[in-house]
Amino acid sequence: VQDSSSPLMEQLNFFHDHTLLILTMITILVGYIMGMLMFNKFTNRFLLHGQTIEIIWTVLPAIILMFIAFPSLRLLYLMDEINTPSITLKSIGHQWYWSYEYSDFLNLEFDSYMIPTNELETNGFRLLDVDNRVVLPMNNQIRILVTATDVLHSWTVPSLGVKVDATPGRLNQINFLINRPGLFFGQCSEICGANHSFMPIVNWKN
């Protein structure tokens, strides 16, 4: 898995770590209580109700859920925000390749096919490299418009925190910013037929 290359993906990583810490604390607490219940010999014959503890174990989980929900909602809105884009790229999913159009330029469009293993150069990336890579600028707001011509696809680049469904007859869009140069790989993430595994995405940032 590649490191995050956009502020959104960094925020998603932070949220993952934040949630995992909360889950770890819950697991330790519940495990400790279960261990105490199983191994101690204390009994209280006169304990008929415990309203205080019932209030605590009802309110406390609700508060913990709020600590997960608010950062999650913040991220959802951040990911859906469309800032003023410097460049727009249209990505069209086909069985089984991608085609791209740079909407800001006249007649700048191309198809992007996976390079077969027998045609791959020594330093190529098997099942990930393509014949025509997408070139995008760094430190600029980029808008991706995603659609498909035949079946459902999904334009996904994990290191950018981008995953957009490509639906025939529908145009979806997402906005992101790349904060470091590099070569970033992705794949179609929606099962789209026999060669679903063989339609990679390669972004080159300079």
Coordinates of N, CA and C in Angstrom, one line a residue:
V1 N 0.8 -1.2 0.0 CA 0.0 0.0 0.0 C 0.9 1.2 0.0
Q2 N 0.6 2.2 -0.9 CA 1.4 3.4 -1.0 C 1.0 4.4 0.2
D3 N 1.9 5.2 0.5 CA 1.7 6.2 1.6 C 0.7 7.3 1.0
S4 N 0.0 8.0 1.9 CA -0.9 9.0 1.5 C -0.2 10.1 0.8
S5 N -0.9 10.6 -0.3 CA -0.3 11.7 -1.1 C -1.3 12.9 -1.2
S6 N -2.3 12.9 -0.4 CA -3.2 14.1 -0.4 C -3.7 14.3 1.0
P7 N -4.0 15.6 1.3 CA -4.5 15.9 2.6 C -5.7 15.1 3.1
L8 N -6.6 14.8 2.1 CA -7.8 14.0 2.5 C -7.4 12.6 3.0
M9 N -6.4 12.0 2.3 CA -6.0 10.6 2.7 C -5.3 10.7 4.0
E10 N -4.5 11.7 4.3 CA -3.9 11.9 5.6 C -5.0 12.0 6.7
Q11 N -6.0 12.7 6.4 CA -7.1 12.8 7.4 C -7.8 11.5 7.6
L12 N -8.0 10.7 6.5 CA -8.6 9.4 6.7 C -7.7 8.5 7.5
N13 N -6.4 8.6 7.3 CA -5.5 7.8 8.2 C -5.6 8.2 9.6
F14 N -5.6 9.5 9.9 CA -5.8 10.0 11.3 C -7.1 9.5 11.9
F15 N -8.1 9.5 11.1 CA -9.4 9.0 11.6 C -9.4 7.5 11.9
H16 N -8.7 6.8 11.0 CA -8.6 5.3 11.3 C -7.9 5.1 12.6
D17 N -6.8 5.8 12.8 CA -6.0 5.6 14.1 C -6.8 6.0 15.3
H18 N -7.5 7.1 15.2 CA -8.4 7.6 16.3 C -9.4 6.6 16.6
T19 N -10.1 6.0 15.6 CA -11.2 5.0 15.9 C -10.6 3.7 16.4
L20 N -9.4 3.3 15.9 CA -8.8 2.1 16.4 C -8.4 2.2 17.9
L21 N -7.9 3.4 18.3 CA -7.6 3.6 19.7 C -8.8 3.5 20.6
I22 N -9.9 4.1 20.1 CA -11.2 3.9 20.9 C -11.6 2.5 21.0
L23 N -11.5 1.8 19.9 CA -11.9 0.3 19.9 C -11.0 -0.5 20.8
T24 N -9.7 -0.1 20.8 CA -8.7 -0.9 21.7 C -9.1 -0.6 23.1
M25 N -9.4 0.6 23.5 CA -9.7 0.9 24.9 C -11.0 0.2 25.3
I26 N -12.0 0.1 24.4 CA -13.3 -0.6 24.7 C -13.0 -2.1 24.9
T27 N -12.2 -2.6 24.0 CA -11.9 -4.1 24.1 C -11.2 -4.4 25.4
I28 N -10.2 -3.6 25.8 CA -9.5 -3.8 27.1 C -10.4 -3.7 28.3
L29 N -11.3 -2.7 28.3 CA -12.2 -2.5 29.4 C -13.2 -3.7 29.5
V30 N -13.8 -4.0 28.4 CA -14.8 -5.1 28.4 C -14.1 -6.5 28.8
G31 N -12.9 -6.7 28.3 CA -12.1 -7.9 28.6 C -11.8 -8.0 30.1
Y32 N -11.4 -6.8 30.6 CA -11.0 -6.8 32.1 C -12.3 -7.1 32.9
I33 N -13.4 -6.5 32.6 CA -14.6 -6.7 33.4 C -15.1 -8.2 33.3
M34 N -15.0 -8.7 32.0 CA -15.4 -10.2 31.9 C -14.5 -11.1 32.7
G35 N -13.2 -10.8 32.7 CA -12.2 -11.5 33.5 C -12.5 -11.5 34.9
M36 N -12.8 -10.3 35.4 CA -13.2 -10.1 36.8 C -14.4 -10.9 37.2
L37 N -15.4 -10.9 36.3 CA -16.7 -11.6 36.6 C -16.4 -13.1 36.6
M38 N -15.5 -13.6 35.8 CA -15.3 -15.1 35.7 C -14.5 -15.6 36.8
F39 N -13.5 -14.8 37.3 CA -12.6 -15.3 38.3 C -12.7 -14.9 39.7
N40 N -13.6 -13.9 40.0 CA -13.7 -13.5 41.4 C -14.9 -14.3 42.1
K41 N -14.8 -14.4 43.4 CA -15.8 -15.2 44.1 C -16.8 -14.3 44.9
F42 N -16.8 -13.0 44.6 CA -17.6 -12.1 45.4 C -19.1 -12.2 45.0
T43 N -20.0 -12.2 46.0 CA -21.5 -12.2 45.7 C -22.1 -11.2 46.7
N44 N -23.2 -10.7 46.2 CA -24.0 -9.8 47.1 C -25.5 -10.2 47.0
R45 N -26.0 -10.9 48.1 CA -27.3 -11.4 48.1 C -28.4 -10.4 48.0
F46 N -28.0 -9.1 48.4 CA -29.0 -8.1 48.6 C -29.0 -7.1 47.4
L47 N -28.2 -7.4 46.3 CA -28.2 -6.5 45.2 C -29.4 -6.9 44.2
L48 N -30.4 -6.0 44.2 CA -31.6 -6.3 43.4 C -31.6 -5.4 42.2
H49 N -31.0 -4.2 42.3 CA -31.0 -3.3 41.1 C -29.8 -2.4 41.2
G50 N -29.4 -1.8 40.1 CA -28.3 -0.9 40.1 C -28.5 0.2 39.1
Q51 N -29.4 1.1 39.4 CA -29.7 2.2 38.5 C -28.5 3.1 38.1
T52 N -27.6 3.3 39.0 CA -26.5 4.2 38.7 C -25.6 3.5 37.6
I53 N -25.3 2.3 37.8 CA -24.4 1.6 36.8 C -25.1 1.5 35.5
E54 N -26.4 1.3 35.5 CA -27.2 1.2 34.2 C -27.2 2.5 33.5
I55 N -27.3 3.6 34.2 CA -27.2 4.9 33.6 C -25.8 5.1 33.0
I56 N -24.7 4.7 33.7 CA -23.4 4.8 33.2 C -23.2 4.0 32.0
W57 N -23.6 2.7 31.9 CA -23.3 1.9 30.8 C -24.3 2.2 29.6
T58 N -25.2 3.1 29.8 CA -26.1 3.6 28.7 C -25.5 4.9 28.1
V59 N -25.1 5.8 29.0 CA -24.7 7.1 28.6 C -23.2 7.1 28.0
L60 N -22.3 6.3 28.7 CA -20.9 6.2 28.2 C -20.8 5.8 26.8
P61 N -21.4 4.7 26.3 CA -21.3 4.3 24.9 C -21.8 5.4 24.0
A62 N -22.9 6.1 24.4 CA -23.4 7.2 23.5 C -22.4 8.3 23.4
I63 N -21.7 8.6 24.5 CA -20.6 9.7 24.4 C -19.5 9.2 23.5
I64 N -19.1 7.9 23.7 CA -18.0 7.3 22.9 C -18.4 7.4 21.4
L65 N -19.6 7.0 21.1 CA -20.1 7.1 19.7 C -20.0 8.5 19.1
M66 N -20.3 9.5 19.9 CA -20.2 10.9 19.5 C -18.7 11.2 19.1
F67 N -17.8 10.7 19.9 CA -16.3 10.9 19.5 C -15.9 10.3 18.2
I68 N -16.7 9.3 17.8 CA -16.4 8.7 16.5 C -17.2 9.4 15.4
A69 N -18.5 9.7 15.7 CA -19.4 10.3 14.7 C -19.0 11.6 14.2
F70 N -18.6 12.5 15.1 CA -18.3 13.9 14.7 C -17.1 14.0 13.7
P71 N -16.0 13.4 14.1 CA -14.9 13.4 13.1 C -15.3 12.7 11.8
S72 N -16.1 11.7 11.8 CA -16.5 11.0 10.6 C -17.3 11.9 9.7
L73 N -18.3 12.6 10.3 CA -19.2 13.5 9.5 C -18.3 14.7 9.0
R74 N -17.4 15.2 9.7 CA -16.5 16.2 9.3 C -15.8 15.8 8.0
L75 N -15.2 14.5 8.0 CA -14.5 14.0 6.9 C -15.4 13.8 5.7
L76 N -16.6 13.3 5.9 CA -17.6 13.1 4.8 C -17.8 14.4 4.1
Y77 N -18.0 15.5 4.9 CA -18.3 16.8 4.2 C -17.1 17.3 3.5
L78 N -15.9 17.1 4.1 CA -14.6 17.6 3.5 C -14.4 16.9 2.1
M79 N -14.7 15.6 2.1 CA -14.5 14.8 0.9 C -15.5 15.2 -0.2
D80 N -16.7 15.7 0.2 CA -17.7 16.1 -0.8 C -17.6 17.5 -1.3
E81 N -16.7 18.3 -0.6 CA -16.5 19.7 -0.9 C -15.8 19.8 -2.3
I82 N -16.4 20.7 -3.1 CA -15.7 21.0 -4.4 C -15.2 22.4 -4.4
N83 N -13.8 22.5 -4.3 CA -13.2 23.8 -4.4 C -13.0 24.2 -5.8
T84 N -12.6 25.4 -6.0 CA -12.3 25.9 -7.4 C -11.2 25.1 -8.1
P85 N -11.5 24.3 -9.0 CA -10.5 23.4 -9.6 C -9.6 24.1 -10.6
S86 N -8.3 23.8 -10.6 CA -7.4 24.3 -11.5 C -7.4 23.5 -12.8
I87 N -7.8 22.3 -12.7 CA -7.9 21.4 -13.9 C -9.0 20.4 -13.7
T88 N -9.6 20.0 -14.8 CA -10.6 19.0 -14.8 C -10.3 17.8 -15.7
L89 N -10.4 16.6 -15.1 CA -10.1 15.4 -15.9 C -11.4 14.5 -15.9
K90 N -11.8 14.1 -17.1 CA -12.9 13.2 -17.2 C -12.4 11.8 -17.5
S91 N -12.9 10.9 -16.6 CA -12.5 9.5 -16.7 C -13.7 8.6 -17.1
I92 N -13.6 7.8 -18.2 CA -14.7 7.0 -18.6 C -14.3 5.6 -18.6
G93 N -15.1 4.8 -17.9 CA -14.8 3.4 -17.7 C -15.4 2.5 -18.8
H94 N -14.6 1.6 -19.4 CA -15.1 0.7 -20.4 C -14.7 -0.7 -19.9
Q95 N -15.3 -1.7 -20.6 CA -14.8 -3.1 -20.4 C -13.7 -3.4 -21.4
W96 N -12.4 -3.4 -21.0 CA -11.9 -3.3 -19.6 C -10.7 -2.4 -19.7
Y97 N -10.9 -1.1 -19.9 CA -9.9 -0.1 -19.9 C -10.5 1.3 -19.5
W98 N -9.7 2.3 -19.3 CA -10.2 3.6 -19.0 C -9.8 4.5 -20.2
S99 N -10.7 5.5 -20.4 CA -10.3 6.6 -21.4 C -10.5 7.9 -20.6
Y100 N -9.6 8.8 -21.0 CA -9.5 10.1 -20.3 C -9.6 11.3 -21.3
E101 N -10.3 12.3 -20.8 CA -10.4 13.6 -21.5 C -10.0 14.7 -20.6
Y102 N -9.1 15.6 -21.1 CA -8.7 16.8 -20.3 C -9.7 17.9 -20.8
S103 N -10.7 18.2 -20.0 CA -11.8 19.1 -20.5 C -11.4 20.5 -20.7
D104 N -10.2 20.9 -20.1 CA -9.8 22.3 -20.3 C -9.0 22.5 -21.6
F105 N -8.7 21.5 -22.3 CA -8.0 21.6 -23.6 C -8.8 21.0 -24.7
L106 N -8.5 21.4 -25.9 CA -9.2 20.9 -27.1 C -8.6 19.6 -27.6
N107 N -9.4 18.7 -27.8 CA -9.0 17.4 -28.4 C -7.8 16.7 -27.7
L108 N -7.9 16.7 -26.4 CA -6.8 16.0 -25.6 C -7.5 14.9 -24.9
E109 N -7.5 13.7 -25.5 CA -8.1 12.5 -25.0 C -7.4 11.3 -25.4
F110 N -7.4 10.3 -24.6 CA -6.6 9.1 -24.9 C -7.2 7.9 -24.1
D111 N -6.9 6.7 -24.6 CA -7.3 5.4 -23.9 C -6.1 5.0 -23.1
S112 N -6.4 4.3 -22.0 CA -5.3 3.8 -21.1 C -5.6 2.3 -20.9
Y113 N -4.7 1.4 -21.5 CA -4.8 0.0 -21.3 C -3.7 -0.5 -20.4
M114 N -4.0 -1.6 -19.7 CA -3.0 -2.3 -19.0 C -1.9 -2.9 -20.0
I115 N -0.6 -2.8 -19.6 CA 0.4 -3.4 -20.4 C 0.5 -4.9 -20.1
P116 N 0.3 -5.8 -21.1 CA 0.4 -7.2 -20.8 C 1.8 -7.6 -20.3
T117 N 1.8 -8.6 -19.5 CA 3.0 -9.1 -18.8 C 4.1 -9.4 -19.8
N118 N 3.8 -9.9 -21.0 CA 4.8 -10.3 -22.0 C 5.4 -9.1 -22.7
E119 N 4.7 -7.9 -22.6 CA 5.2 -6.7 -23.2 C 5.8 -5.7 -22.2
L120 N 5.9 -6.1 -20.9 CA 6.3 -5.3 -19.8 C 7.8 -5.1 -19.8
E121 N 8.3 -3.9 -19.6 CA 9.7 -3.7 -19.4 C 10.2 -4.2 -18.1
T122 N 11.5 -4.3 -17.9 CA 12.1 -4.9 -16.7 C 11.7 -4.2 -15.4
N123 N 11.6 -2.8 -15.6 CA 11.3 -2.0 -14.4 C 9.8 -1.7 -14.3
G124 N 9.0 -2.4 -15.1 CA 7.5 -2.1 -15.1 C 6.8 -2.8 -13.9
F125 N 5.6 -2.4 -13.7 CA 4.8 -2.9 -12.6 C 3.7 -3.9 -13.1
R126 N 3.9 -5.2 -12.9 CA 3.0 -6.2 -13.4 C 1.6 -6.0 -12.9
L127 N 0.6 -6.0 -13.9 CA -0.8 -5.8 -13.6 C -1.2 -4.5 -13.1
L128 N -0.2 -3.5 -13.0 CA -0.5 -2.2 -12.5 C -0.2 -1.1 -13.5
D129 N 0.8 -1.4 -14.4 CA 1.2 -0.3 -15.3 C 0.3 -0.2 -16.6
V130 N 0.3 1.0 -17.2 CA -0.6 1.2 -18.4 C 0.3 1.8 -19.5
D131 N -0.3 1.8 -20.7 CA 0.5 2.3 -21.8 C 0.4 3.9 -21.8
N132 N -0.7 4.5 -21.4 CA -0.8 5.9 -21.3 C -1.2 6.3 -19.9
R133 N -0.3 7.0 -19.2 CA -0.5 7.4 -17.8 C -1.2 8.8 -17.8
V134 N -2.0 9.0 -16.7 CA -2.6 10.3 -16.5 C -1.5 11.2 -15.8
V135 N -1.4 12.4 -16.4 CA -0.4 13.4 -15.8 C -1.2 14.5 -15.2
L136 N -1.0 14.8 -13.9 CA -1.7 15.8 -13.2 C -0.7 16.7 -12.4
P137 N -1.1 18.0 -12.2 CA -0.2 18.9 -11.5 C -0.2 18.7 -10.0
M138 N 0.9 19.0 -9.3 CA 0.9 18.9 -7.8 C 0.5 20.3 -7.2
N139 N 0.0 20.2 -6.0 CA -0.4 21.4 -5.3 C -1.5 22.3 -6.0
N140 N -2.4 21.6 -6.7 CA -3.5 22.3 -7.4 C -4.7 21.5 -7.1
Q141 N -5.9 22.2 -7.0 CA -7.1 21.5 -6.9 C -7.5 20.9 -8.2
I142 N -7.8 19.6 -8.1 CA -8.1 18.8 -9.3 C -9.5 18.2 -9.2
R143 N -10.3 18.3 -10.3 CA -11.6 17.7 -10.3 C -11.6 16.6 -11.2
I144 N -12.2 15.4 -10.8 CA -12.3 14.3 -11.6 C -13.8 14.0 -11.9
L145 N -14.2 14.0 -13.2 CA -15.5 13.6 -13.5 C -15.5 12.1 -14.0
V146 N -16.3 11.3 -13.4 CA -16.3 9.9 -13.7 C -17.6 9.4 -14.2
T147 N -17.5 8.6 -15.3 CA -18.7 7.9 -15.8 C -18.3 6.6 -16.5
A148 N -19.2 5.9 -17.0 CA -18.9 4.6 -17.7 C -19.8 4.5 -19.0
T149 N -19.4 3.6 -19.9 CA -20.2 3.4 -21.1 C -21.0 2.1 -21.1
D150 N -20.6 1.2 -20.2 CA -21.3 -0.1 -20.4 C -21.8 -0.6 -19.0
V151 N -20.9 -1.0 -18.1 CA -21.4 -1.5 -16.8 C -20.8 -0.6 -15.7
L152 N -21.1 -1.0 -14.4 CA -20.5 -0.2 -13.3 C -19.0 -0.4 -13.2
H153 N -18.3 0.6 -13.0 CA -16.9 0.6 -12.7 C -16.6 1.5 -11.4
S154 N -15.4 1.5 -11.0 CA -15.1 2.4 -9.8 C -13.6 2.9 -10.0
W155 N -13.5 4.2 -10.1 CA -12.2 4.8 -10.3 C -11.5 5.0 -9.0
T156 N -10.5 4.2 -8.6 CA -10.0 4.2 -7.3 C -8.5 4.3 -7.2
V157 N -8.0 5.3 -6.5 CA -6.6 5.5 -6.2 C -6.4 5.6 -4.7
P158 N -6.0 4.5 -4.0 CA -6.0 4.6 -2.5 C -5.1 5.6 -1.9
S159 N -4.0 5.9 -2.5 CA -3.0 6.8 -1.9 C -3.5 8.3 -2.0
L160 N -4.5 8.5 -2.8 CA -5.1 9.9 -2.9 C -6.4 10.0 -2.1
G161 N -6.9 8.8 -1.6 CA -8.2 8.8 -0.9 C -9.3 9.0 -1.8
V162 N -9.2 8.5 -3.1 CA -10.2 8.7 -4.1 C -10.9 7.4 -4.5
K163 N -12.2 7.3 -4.4 CA -12.9 6.2 -4.9 C -14.3 6.7 -5.4
V164 N -14.5 6.7 -6.7 CA -15.7 7.2 -7.3 C -16.3 6.2 -8.2
D165 N -17.6 5.9 -8.0 CA -18.3 4.9 -8.9 C -18.5 5.5 -10.3
A166 N -18.2 4.7 -11.3 CA -18.5 5.1 -12.7 C -19.7 4.4 -13.1
T167 N -20.8 5.2 -13.3 CA -22.1 4.6 -13.6 C -22.6 5.1 -15.0
P168 N -23.0 4.2 -15.8 CA -23.5 4.6 -17.1 C -24.7 5.6 -17.0
G169 N -24.6 6.6 -17.8 CA -25.7 7.6 -17.8 C -25.6 8.6 -16.6
R170 N -24.6 8.5 -15.8 CA -24.4 9.4 -14.7 C -23.0 9.9 -14.6
L171 N -22.9 11.2 -14.2 CA -21.6 11.8 -14.1 C -21.3 12.1 -12.6
N172 N -20.3 11.4 -12.0 CA -20.0 11.7 -10.6 C -18.7 12.5 -10.6
Q173 N -18.5 13.3 -9.6 CA -17.3 14.1 -9.5 C -16.7 14.1 -8.1
I174 N -15.4 14.3 -8.0 CA -14.7 14.4 -6.8 C -13.5 15.4 -6.9
N175 N -13.2 16.0 -5.8 CA -12.1 17.0 -5.8 C -11.0 16.5 -4.9
F176 N -9.7 16.7 -5.3 CA -8.6 16.4 -4.5 C -7.4 17.2 -4.8
L177 N -6.4 17.2 -3.9 CA -5.2 17.9 -4.1 C -4.0 16.9 -3.9
I178 N -3.0 16.9 -4.7 CA -1.8 16.1 -4.5 C -0.7 16.9 -3.9
N179 N -0.2 16.4 -2.8 CA 0.8 17.3 -2.1 C 2.3 16.7 -2.2
R180 N 2.5 15.7 -3.0 CA 3.9 15.3 -3.3 C 4.0 14.7 -4.7
P181 N 5.1 14.8 -5.3 CA 5.3 14.2 -6.6 C 5.4 12.7 -6.5
G182 N 5.1 12.0 -7.6 CA 5.3 10.5 -7.6 C 4.4 9.8 -8.6
L183 N 4.4 8.5 -8.6 CA 3.7 7.6 -9.5 C 2.7 6.9 -8.6
F184 N 1.4 7.1 -8.8 CA 0.4 6.5 -7.9 C -0.5 5.6 -8.7
F185 N -0.7 4.4 -8.1 CA -1.5 3.3 -8.8 C -2.8 3.1 -8.1
G186 N -3.7 2.7 -9.0 CA -5.1 2.3 -8.5 C -5.7 1.3 -9.5
Q187 N -6.8 0.8 -9.1 CA -7.5 -0.2 -10.0 C -9.0 0.0 -9.9
C188 N -9.7 -0.6 -10.8 CA -11.2 -0.6 -10.8 C -11.6 -1.4 -9.5
S189 N -12.5 -0.8 -8.8 CA -12.9 -1.4 -7.5 C -14.4 -1.8 -7.5
E190 N -14.9 -2.1 -8.7 CA -16.3 -2.6 -8.8 C -16.2 -3.7 -9.8
I191 N -16.7 -4.9 -9.3 CA -16.6 -6.1 -10.2 C -17.4 -5.8 -11.5
C192 N -16.7 -5.8 -12.6 CA -17.3 -5.4 -13.9 C -17.1 -6.4 -15.0
G193 N -16.9 -7.6 -14.7 CA -16.8 -8.6 -15.7 C -15.5 -9.5 -15.6
A194 N -15.3 -10.2 -16.7 CA -14.2 -11.2 -16.7 C -12.8 -10.6 -16.5
N195 N -12.5 -9.4 -17.1 CA -11.2 -8.8 -16.9 C -11.2 -7.6 -16.0
H196 N -12.1 -7.7 -15.0 CA -12.1 -6.6 -13.9 C -10.8 -6.4 -13.3
S197 N -10.0 -7.4 -13.1 CA -8.7 -7.2 -12.4 C -7.6 -6.6 -13.3
F198 N -7.9 -6.4 -14.6 CA -6.9 -5.9 -15.5 C -7.2 -4.6 -16.2
M199 N -7.7 -3.7 -15.3 CA -7.9 -2.3 -15.8 C -7.4 -1.3 -14.8
P200 N -6.0 -1.3 -14.6 CA -5.4 -0.4 -13.6 C -5.5 1.1 -14.0
I201 N -5.1 1.9 -13.0 CA -5.1 3.4 -13.1 C -3.7 3.8 -12.7
V202 N -3.0 4.6 -13.5 CA -1.7 5.2 -13.1 C -1.7 6.7 -13.2
N203 N -1.4 7.4 -12.1 CA -1.4 8.8 -12.1 C 0.1 9.2 -11.9
W204 N 0.5 10.1 -12.7 CA 1.9 10.7 -12.6 C 1.8 12.1 -12.2
K205 N 2.3 12.5 -11.0 CA 2.3 13.8 -10.5 C 3.7 14.5 -10.7
N206 N 3.7 15.7 -11.3 CA 5.0 16.3 -11.4 C 4.9 17.8 -11.0

